[in-house]
Short mmCIF file of N, CA, C and O in Angstrom, two decimals:
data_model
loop_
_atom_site.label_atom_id
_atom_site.label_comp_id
_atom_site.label_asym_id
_atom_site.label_seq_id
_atom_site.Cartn_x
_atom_site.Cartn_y
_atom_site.Cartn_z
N UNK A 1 -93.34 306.25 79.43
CA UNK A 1 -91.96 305.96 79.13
C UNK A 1 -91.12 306.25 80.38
O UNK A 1 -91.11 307.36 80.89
N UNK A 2 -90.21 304.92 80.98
CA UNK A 2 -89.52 305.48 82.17
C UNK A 2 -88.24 306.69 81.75
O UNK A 2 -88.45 307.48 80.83
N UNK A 3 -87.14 306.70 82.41
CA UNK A 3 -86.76 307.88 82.38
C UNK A 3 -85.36 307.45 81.67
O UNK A 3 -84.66 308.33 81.17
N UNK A 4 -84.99 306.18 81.63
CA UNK A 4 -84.22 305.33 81.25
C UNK A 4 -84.27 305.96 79.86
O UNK A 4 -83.54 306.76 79.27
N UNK A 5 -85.91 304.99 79.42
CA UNK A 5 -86.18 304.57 77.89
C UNK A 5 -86.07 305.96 77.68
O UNK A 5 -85.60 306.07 76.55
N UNK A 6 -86.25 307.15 78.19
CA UNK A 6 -86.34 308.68 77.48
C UNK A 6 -85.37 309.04 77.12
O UNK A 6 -85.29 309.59 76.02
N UNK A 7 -83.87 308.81 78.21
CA UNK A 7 -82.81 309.38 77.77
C UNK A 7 -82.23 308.24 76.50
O UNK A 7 -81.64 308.75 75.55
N UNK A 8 -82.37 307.07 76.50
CA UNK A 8 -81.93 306.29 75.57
C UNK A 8 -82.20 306.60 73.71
O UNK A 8 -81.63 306.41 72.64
N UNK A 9 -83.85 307.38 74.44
CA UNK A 9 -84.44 308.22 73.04
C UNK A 9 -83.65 309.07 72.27
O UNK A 9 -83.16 309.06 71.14
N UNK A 10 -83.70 309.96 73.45
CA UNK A 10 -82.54 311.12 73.32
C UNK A 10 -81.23 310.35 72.94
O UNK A 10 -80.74 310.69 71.87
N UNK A 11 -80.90 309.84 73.30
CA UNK A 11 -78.81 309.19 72.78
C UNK A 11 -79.32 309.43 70.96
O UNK A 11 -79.21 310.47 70.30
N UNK A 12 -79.69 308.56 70.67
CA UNK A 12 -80.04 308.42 69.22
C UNK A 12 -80.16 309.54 68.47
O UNK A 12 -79.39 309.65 67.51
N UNK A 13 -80.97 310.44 68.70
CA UNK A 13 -81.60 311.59 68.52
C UNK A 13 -80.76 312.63 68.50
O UNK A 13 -81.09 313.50 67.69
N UNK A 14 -79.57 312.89 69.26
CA UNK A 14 -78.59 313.71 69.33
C UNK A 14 -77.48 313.63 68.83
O UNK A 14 -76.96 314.52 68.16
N UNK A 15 -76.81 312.17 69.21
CA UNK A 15 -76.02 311.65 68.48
C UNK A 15 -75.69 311.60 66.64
O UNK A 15 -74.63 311.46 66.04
N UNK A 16 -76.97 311.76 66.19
CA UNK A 16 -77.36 311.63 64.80
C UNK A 16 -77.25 313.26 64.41
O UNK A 16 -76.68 313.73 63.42
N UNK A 17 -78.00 314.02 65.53
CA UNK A 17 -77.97 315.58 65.12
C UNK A 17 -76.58 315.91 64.80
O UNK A 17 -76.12 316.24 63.71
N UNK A 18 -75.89 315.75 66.09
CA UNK A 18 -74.22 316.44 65.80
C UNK A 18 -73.76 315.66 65.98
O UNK A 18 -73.10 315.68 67.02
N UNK A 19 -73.72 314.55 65.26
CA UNK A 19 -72.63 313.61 64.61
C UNK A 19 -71.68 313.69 65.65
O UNK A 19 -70.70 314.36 65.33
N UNK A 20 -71.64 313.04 67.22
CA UNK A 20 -70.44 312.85 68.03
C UNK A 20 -70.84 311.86 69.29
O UNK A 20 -72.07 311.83 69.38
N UNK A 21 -70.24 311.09 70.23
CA UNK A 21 -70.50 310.55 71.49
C UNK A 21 -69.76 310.92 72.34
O UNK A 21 -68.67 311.16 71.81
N UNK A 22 -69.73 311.13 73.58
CA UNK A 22 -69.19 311.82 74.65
C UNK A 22 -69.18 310.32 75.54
O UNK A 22 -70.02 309.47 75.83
N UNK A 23 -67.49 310.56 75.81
CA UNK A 23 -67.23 309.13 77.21
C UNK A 23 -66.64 309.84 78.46
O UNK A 23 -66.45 311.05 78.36
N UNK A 24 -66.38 309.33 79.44
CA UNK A 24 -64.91 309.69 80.17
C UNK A 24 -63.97 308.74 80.31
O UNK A 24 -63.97 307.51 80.22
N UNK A 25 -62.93 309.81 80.62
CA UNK A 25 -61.86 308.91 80.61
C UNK A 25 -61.06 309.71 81.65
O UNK A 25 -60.94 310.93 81.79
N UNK A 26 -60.37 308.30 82.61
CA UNK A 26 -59.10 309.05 83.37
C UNK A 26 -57.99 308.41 83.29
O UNK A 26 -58.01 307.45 82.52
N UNK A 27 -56.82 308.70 83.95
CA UNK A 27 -55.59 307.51 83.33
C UNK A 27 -55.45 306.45 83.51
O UNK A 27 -54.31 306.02 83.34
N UNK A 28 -56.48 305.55 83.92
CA UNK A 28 -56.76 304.09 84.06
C UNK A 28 -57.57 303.72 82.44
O UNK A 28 -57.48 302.71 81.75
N UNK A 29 -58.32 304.91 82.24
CA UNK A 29 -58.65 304.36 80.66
C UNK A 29 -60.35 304.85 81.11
O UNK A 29 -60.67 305.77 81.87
N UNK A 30 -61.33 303.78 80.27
CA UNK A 30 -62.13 304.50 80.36
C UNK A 30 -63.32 303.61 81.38
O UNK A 30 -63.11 302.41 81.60
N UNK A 31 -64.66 304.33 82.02
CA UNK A 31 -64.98 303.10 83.41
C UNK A 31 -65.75 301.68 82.72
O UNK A 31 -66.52 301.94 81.80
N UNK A 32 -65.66 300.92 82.91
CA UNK A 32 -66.94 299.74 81.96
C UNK A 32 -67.31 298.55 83.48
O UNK A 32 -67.07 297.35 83.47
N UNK A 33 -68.01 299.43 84.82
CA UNK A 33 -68.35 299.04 85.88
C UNK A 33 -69.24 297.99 85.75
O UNK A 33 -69.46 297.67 84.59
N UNK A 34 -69.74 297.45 86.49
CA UNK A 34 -70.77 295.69 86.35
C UNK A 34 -72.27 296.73 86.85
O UNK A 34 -72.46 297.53 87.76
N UNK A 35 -72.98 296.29 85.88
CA UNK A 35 -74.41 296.29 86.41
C UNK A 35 -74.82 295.55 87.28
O UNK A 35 -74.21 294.80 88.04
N UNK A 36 -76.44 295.89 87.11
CA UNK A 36 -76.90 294.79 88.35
C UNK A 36 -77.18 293.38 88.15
O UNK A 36 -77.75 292.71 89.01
N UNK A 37 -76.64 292.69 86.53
CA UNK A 37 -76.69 291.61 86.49
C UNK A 37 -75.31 291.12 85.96
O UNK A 37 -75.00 290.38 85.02
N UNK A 38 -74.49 291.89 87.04
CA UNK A 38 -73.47 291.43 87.02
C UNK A 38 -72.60 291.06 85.68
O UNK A 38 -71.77 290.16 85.56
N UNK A 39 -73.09 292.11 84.61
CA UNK A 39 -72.41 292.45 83.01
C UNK A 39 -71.23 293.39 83.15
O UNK A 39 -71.21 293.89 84.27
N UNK A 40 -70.40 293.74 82.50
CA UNK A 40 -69.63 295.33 82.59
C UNK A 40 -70.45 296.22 81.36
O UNK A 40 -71.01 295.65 80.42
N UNK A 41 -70.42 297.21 81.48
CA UNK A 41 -71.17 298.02 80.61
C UNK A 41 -70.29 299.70 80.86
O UNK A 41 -69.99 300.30 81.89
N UNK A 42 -70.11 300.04 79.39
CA UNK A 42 -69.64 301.20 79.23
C UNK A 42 -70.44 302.75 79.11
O UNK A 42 -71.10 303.09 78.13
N UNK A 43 -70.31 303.30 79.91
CA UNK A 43 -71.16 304.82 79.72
C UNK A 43 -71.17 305.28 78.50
O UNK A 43 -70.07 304.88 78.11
N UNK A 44 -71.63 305.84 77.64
CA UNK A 44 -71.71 306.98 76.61
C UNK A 44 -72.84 307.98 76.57
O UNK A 44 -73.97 307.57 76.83
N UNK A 45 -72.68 309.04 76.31
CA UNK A 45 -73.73 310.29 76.40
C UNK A 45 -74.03 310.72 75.18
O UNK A 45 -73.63 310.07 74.22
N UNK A 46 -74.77 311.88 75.01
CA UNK A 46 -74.91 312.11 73.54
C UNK A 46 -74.66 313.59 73.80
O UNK A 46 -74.87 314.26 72.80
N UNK A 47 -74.35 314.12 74.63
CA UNK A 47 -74.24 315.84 74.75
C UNK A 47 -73.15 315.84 75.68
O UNK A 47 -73.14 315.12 76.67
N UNK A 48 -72.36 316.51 75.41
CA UNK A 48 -70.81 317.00 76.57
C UNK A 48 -71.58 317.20 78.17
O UNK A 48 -71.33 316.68 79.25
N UNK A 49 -72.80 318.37 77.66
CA UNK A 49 -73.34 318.68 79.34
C UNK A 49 -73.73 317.56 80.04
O UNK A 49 -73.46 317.46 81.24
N UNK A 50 -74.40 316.64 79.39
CA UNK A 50 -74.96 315.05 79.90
C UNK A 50 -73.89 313.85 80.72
O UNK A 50 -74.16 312.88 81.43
N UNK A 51 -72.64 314.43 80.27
CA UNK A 51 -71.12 313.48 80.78
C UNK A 51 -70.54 314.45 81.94
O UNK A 51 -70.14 314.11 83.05
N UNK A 52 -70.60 315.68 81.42
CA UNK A 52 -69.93 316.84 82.57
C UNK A 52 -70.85 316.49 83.91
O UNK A 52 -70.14 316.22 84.88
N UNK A 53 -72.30 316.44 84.17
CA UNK A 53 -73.28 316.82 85.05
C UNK A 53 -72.90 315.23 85.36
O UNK A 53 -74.08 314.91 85.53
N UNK A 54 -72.10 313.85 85.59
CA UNK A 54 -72.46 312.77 85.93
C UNK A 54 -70.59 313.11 86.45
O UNK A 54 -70.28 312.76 87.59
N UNK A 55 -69.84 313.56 85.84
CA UNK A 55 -68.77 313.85 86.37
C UNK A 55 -68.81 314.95 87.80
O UNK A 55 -67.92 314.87 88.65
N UNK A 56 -69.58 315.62 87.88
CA UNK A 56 -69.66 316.88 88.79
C UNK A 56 -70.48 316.27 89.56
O UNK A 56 -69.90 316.37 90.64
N UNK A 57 -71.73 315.51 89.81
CA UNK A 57 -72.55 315.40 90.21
C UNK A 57 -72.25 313.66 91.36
O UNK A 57 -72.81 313.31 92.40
N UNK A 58 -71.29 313.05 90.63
CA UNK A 58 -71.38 311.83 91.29
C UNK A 58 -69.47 311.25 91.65
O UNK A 58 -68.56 310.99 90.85
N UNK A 59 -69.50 311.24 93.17
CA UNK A 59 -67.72 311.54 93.62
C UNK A 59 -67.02 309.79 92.85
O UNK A 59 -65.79 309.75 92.88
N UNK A 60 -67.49 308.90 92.43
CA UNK A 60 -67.00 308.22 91.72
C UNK A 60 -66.50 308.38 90.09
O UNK A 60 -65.63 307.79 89.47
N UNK A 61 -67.13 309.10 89.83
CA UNK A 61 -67.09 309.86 88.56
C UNK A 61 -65.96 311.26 88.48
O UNK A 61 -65.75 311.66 87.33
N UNK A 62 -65.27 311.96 89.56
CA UNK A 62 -64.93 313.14 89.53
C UNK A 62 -63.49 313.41 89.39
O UNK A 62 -63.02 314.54 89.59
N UNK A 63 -62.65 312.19 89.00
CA UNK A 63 -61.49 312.18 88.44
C UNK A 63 -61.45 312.44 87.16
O UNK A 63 -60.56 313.13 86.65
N UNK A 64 -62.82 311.68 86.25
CA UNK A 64 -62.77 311.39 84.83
C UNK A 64 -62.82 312.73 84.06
O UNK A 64 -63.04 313.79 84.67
N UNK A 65 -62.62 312.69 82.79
CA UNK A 65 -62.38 313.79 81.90
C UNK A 65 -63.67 313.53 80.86
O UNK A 65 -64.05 312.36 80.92
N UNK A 66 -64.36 314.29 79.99
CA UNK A 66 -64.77 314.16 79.26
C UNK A 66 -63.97 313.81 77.82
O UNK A 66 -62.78 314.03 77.59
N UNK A 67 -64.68 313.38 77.18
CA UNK A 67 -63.62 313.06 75.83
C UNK A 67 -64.84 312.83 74.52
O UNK A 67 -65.80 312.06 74.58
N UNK A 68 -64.53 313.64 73.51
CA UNK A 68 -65.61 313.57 72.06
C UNK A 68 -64.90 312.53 71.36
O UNK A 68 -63.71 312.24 71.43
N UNK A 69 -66.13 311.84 70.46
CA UNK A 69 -65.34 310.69 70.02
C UNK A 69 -66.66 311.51 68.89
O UNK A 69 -67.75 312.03 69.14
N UNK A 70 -65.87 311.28 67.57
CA UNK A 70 -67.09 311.34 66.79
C UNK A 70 -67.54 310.45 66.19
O UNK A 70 -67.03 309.34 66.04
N UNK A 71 -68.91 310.95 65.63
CA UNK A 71 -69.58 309.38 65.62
C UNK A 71 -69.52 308.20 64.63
O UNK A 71 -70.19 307.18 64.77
N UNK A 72 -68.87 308.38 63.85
CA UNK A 72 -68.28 307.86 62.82
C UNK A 72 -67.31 306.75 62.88
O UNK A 72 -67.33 305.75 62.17
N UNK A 73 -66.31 307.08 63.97
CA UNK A 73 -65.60 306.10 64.66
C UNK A 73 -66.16 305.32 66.22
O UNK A 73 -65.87 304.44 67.03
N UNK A 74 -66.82 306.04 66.00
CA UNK A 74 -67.47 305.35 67.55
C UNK A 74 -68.64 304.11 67.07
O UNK A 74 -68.98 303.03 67.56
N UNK A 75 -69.05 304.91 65.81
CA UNK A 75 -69.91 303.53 65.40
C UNK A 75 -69.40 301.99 65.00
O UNK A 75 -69.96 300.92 64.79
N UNK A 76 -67.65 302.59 65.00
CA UNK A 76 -67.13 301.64 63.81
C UNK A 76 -65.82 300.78 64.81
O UNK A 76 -65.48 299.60 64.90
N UNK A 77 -65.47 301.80 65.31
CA UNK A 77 -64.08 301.37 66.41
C UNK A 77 -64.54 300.47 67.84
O UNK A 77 -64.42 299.31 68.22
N UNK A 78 -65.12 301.70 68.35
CA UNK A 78 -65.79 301.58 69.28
C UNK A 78 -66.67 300.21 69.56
O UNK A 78 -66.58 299.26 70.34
N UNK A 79 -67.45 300.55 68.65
CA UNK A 79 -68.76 299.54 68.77
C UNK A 79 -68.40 298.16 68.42
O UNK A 79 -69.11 297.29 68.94
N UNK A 80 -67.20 297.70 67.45
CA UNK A 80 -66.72 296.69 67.02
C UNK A 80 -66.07 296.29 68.36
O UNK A 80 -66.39 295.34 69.08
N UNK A 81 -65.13 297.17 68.53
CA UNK A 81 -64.17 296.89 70.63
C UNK A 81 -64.94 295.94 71.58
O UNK A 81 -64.55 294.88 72.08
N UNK A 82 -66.47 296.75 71.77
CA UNK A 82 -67.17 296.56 72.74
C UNK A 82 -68.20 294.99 72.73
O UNK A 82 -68.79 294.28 73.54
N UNK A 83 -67.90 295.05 71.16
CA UNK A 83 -68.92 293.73 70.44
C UNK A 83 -67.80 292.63 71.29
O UNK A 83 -67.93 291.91 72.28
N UNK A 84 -66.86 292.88 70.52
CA UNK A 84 -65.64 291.77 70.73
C UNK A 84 -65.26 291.63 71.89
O UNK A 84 -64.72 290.58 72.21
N UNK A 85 -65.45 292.58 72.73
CA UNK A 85 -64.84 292.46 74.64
C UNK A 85 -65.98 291.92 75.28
O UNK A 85 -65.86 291.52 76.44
N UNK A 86 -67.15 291.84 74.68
CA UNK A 86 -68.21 291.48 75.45
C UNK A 86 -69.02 292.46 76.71
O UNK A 86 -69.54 292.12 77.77
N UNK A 87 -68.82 294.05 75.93
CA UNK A 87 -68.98 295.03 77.06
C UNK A 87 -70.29 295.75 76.18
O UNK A 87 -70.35 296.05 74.99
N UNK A 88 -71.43 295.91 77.41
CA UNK A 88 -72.55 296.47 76.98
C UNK A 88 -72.12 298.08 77.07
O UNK A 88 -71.13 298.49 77.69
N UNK A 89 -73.21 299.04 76.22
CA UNK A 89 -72.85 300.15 75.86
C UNK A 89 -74.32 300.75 76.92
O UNK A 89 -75.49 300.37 76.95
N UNK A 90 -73.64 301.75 77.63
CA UNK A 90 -74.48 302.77 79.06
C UNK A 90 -74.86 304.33 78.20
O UNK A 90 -74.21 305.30 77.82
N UNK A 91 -76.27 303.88 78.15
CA UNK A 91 -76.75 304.93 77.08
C UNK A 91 -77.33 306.08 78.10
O UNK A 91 -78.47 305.85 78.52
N UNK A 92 -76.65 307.36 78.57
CA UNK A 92 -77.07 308.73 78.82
C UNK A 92 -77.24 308.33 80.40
O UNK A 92 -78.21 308.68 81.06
N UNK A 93 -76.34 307.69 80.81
CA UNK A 93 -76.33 307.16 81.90
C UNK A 93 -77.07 308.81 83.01
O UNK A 93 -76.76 309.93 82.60
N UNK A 94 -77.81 308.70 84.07
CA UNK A 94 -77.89 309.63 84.27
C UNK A 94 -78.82 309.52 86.33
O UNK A 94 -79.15 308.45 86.83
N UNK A 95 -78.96 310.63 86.90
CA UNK A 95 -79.61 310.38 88.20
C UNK A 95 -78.05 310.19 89.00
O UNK A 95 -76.94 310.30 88.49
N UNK A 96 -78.32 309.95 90.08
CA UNK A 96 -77.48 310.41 91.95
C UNK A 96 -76.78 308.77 91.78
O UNK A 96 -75.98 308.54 92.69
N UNK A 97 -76.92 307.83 90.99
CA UNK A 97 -76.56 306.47 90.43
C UNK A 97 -75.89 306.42 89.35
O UNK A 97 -75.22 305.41 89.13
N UNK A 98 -75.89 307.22 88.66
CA UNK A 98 -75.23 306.85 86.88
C UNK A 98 -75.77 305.88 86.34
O UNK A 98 -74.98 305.00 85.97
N UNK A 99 -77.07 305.67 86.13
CA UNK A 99 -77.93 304.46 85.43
C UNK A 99 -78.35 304.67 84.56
O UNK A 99 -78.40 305.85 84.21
N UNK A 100 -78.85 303.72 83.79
CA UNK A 100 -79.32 303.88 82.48
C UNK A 100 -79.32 302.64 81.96
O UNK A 100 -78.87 301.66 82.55
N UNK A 101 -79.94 302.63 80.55
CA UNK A 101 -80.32 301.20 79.72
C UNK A 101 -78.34 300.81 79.19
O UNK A 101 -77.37 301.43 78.76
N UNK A 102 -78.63 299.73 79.50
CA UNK A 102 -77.43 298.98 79.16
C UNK A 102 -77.96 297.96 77.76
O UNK A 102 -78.95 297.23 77.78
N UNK A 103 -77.24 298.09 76.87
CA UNK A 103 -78.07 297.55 75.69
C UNK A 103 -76.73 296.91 74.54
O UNK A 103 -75.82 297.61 74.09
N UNK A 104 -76.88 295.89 74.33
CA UNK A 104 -75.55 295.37 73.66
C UNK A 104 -75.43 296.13 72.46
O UNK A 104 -76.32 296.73 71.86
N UNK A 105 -73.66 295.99 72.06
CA UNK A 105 -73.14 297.09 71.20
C UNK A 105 -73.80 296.83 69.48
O UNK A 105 -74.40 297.71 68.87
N UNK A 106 -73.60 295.84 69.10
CA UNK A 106 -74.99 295.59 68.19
C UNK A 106 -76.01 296.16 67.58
O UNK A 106 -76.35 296.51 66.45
N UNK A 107 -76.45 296.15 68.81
CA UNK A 107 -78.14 296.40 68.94
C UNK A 107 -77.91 297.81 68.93
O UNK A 107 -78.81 298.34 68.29
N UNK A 108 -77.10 298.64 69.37
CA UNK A 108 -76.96 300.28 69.49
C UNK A 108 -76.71 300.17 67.99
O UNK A 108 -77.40 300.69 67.12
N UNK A 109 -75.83 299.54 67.85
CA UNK A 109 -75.50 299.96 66.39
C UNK A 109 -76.95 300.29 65.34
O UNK A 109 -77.33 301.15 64.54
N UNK A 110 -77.38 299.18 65.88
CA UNK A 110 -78.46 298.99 64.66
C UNK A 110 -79.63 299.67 64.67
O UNK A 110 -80.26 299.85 63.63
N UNK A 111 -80.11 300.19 66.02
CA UNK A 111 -80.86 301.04 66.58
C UNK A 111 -80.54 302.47 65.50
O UNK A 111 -81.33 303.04 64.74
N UNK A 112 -79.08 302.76 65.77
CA UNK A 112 -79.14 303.78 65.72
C UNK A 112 -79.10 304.35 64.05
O UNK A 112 -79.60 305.38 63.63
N UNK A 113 -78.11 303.04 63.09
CA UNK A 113 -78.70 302.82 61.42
C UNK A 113 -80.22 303.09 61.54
O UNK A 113 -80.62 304.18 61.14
N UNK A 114 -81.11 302.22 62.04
CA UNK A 114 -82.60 302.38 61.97
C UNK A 114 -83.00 303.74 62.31
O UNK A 114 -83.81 304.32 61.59
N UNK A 115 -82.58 304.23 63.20
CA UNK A 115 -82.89 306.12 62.98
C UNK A 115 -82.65 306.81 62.02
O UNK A 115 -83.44 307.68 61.64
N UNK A 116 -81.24 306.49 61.28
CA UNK A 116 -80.85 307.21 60.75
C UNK A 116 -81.33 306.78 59.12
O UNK A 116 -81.52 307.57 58.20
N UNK A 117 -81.43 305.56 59.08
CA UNK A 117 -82.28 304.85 57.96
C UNK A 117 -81.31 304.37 57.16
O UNK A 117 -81.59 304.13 55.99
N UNK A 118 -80.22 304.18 57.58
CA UNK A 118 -79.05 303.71 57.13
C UNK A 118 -79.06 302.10 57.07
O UNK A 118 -79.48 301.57 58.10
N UNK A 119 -78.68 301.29 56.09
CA UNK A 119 -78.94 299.59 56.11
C UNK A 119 -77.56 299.23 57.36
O UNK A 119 -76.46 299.77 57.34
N UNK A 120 -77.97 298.30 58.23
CA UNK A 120 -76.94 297.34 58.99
C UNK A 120 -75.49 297.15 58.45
O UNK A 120 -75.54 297.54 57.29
N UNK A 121 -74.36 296.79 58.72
CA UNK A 121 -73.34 296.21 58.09
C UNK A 121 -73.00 295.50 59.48
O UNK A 121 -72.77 296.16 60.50
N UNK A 122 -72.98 294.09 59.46
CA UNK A 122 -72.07 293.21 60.07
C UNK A 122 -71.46 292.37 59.71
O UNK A 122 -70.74 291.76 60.50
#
């Protein structure tokens, strides 16, 4: 399993434990930068320390603030926003890059019902 697919494991896995998602945000709002195929895609973490260590760790990142969204609205607000803007969701983005699986908002969604064993709603 690369290191990607591990932390992406982990998003699910944590997220579900304590019911919350972790973004940043600075007063421009929040980052949704272009991958490498030229998509925009939004960061989310599943642990505060996982967003703090990408804020501290990387000088593009070191304006931003952490911010808890819980997961309830993040499944619902959020994920609907990101469907409709056409912005992929940056799962535990992480490393000297801030990378990670970029995976449409959807598909997180449904991923993450399927963990939780919860049926789809779209």
């Amino acid at each position: 399993m690369s290191i990607s697919a591990a932390q992406a494991s982990r998003f699910y896995q944590e997220v579900i434990l304590h019911q919350q998602v972790w973004g940043i945000r600075d007063s421009g709002g929040c980052p949704a930068p272009r991958n490498g195929d030229g998509e925009r895609s939004m960061p989310f973490w599943s642990l505060r320390s996982r967003a703090e260590k990408v804020i501290s760790s990387i000088p593009a990142y070191s304006a931003f603030e952490v911010e808890e969204i819980p997961l309830d609205v993040w499944r619902t607000r959020w994920i609907d926003g990101l469907d409709r803007d056409g912005i992929l969701v940056g799962l535990n983005w992480s490393g000297i890059r801030a990378t990670g699986y970029d995976i449409q908002a959807l598909e997180v969604r449904a991923r993450l019902e399927a963990s939780e064993g919860t049926p789809t709603e779209q």
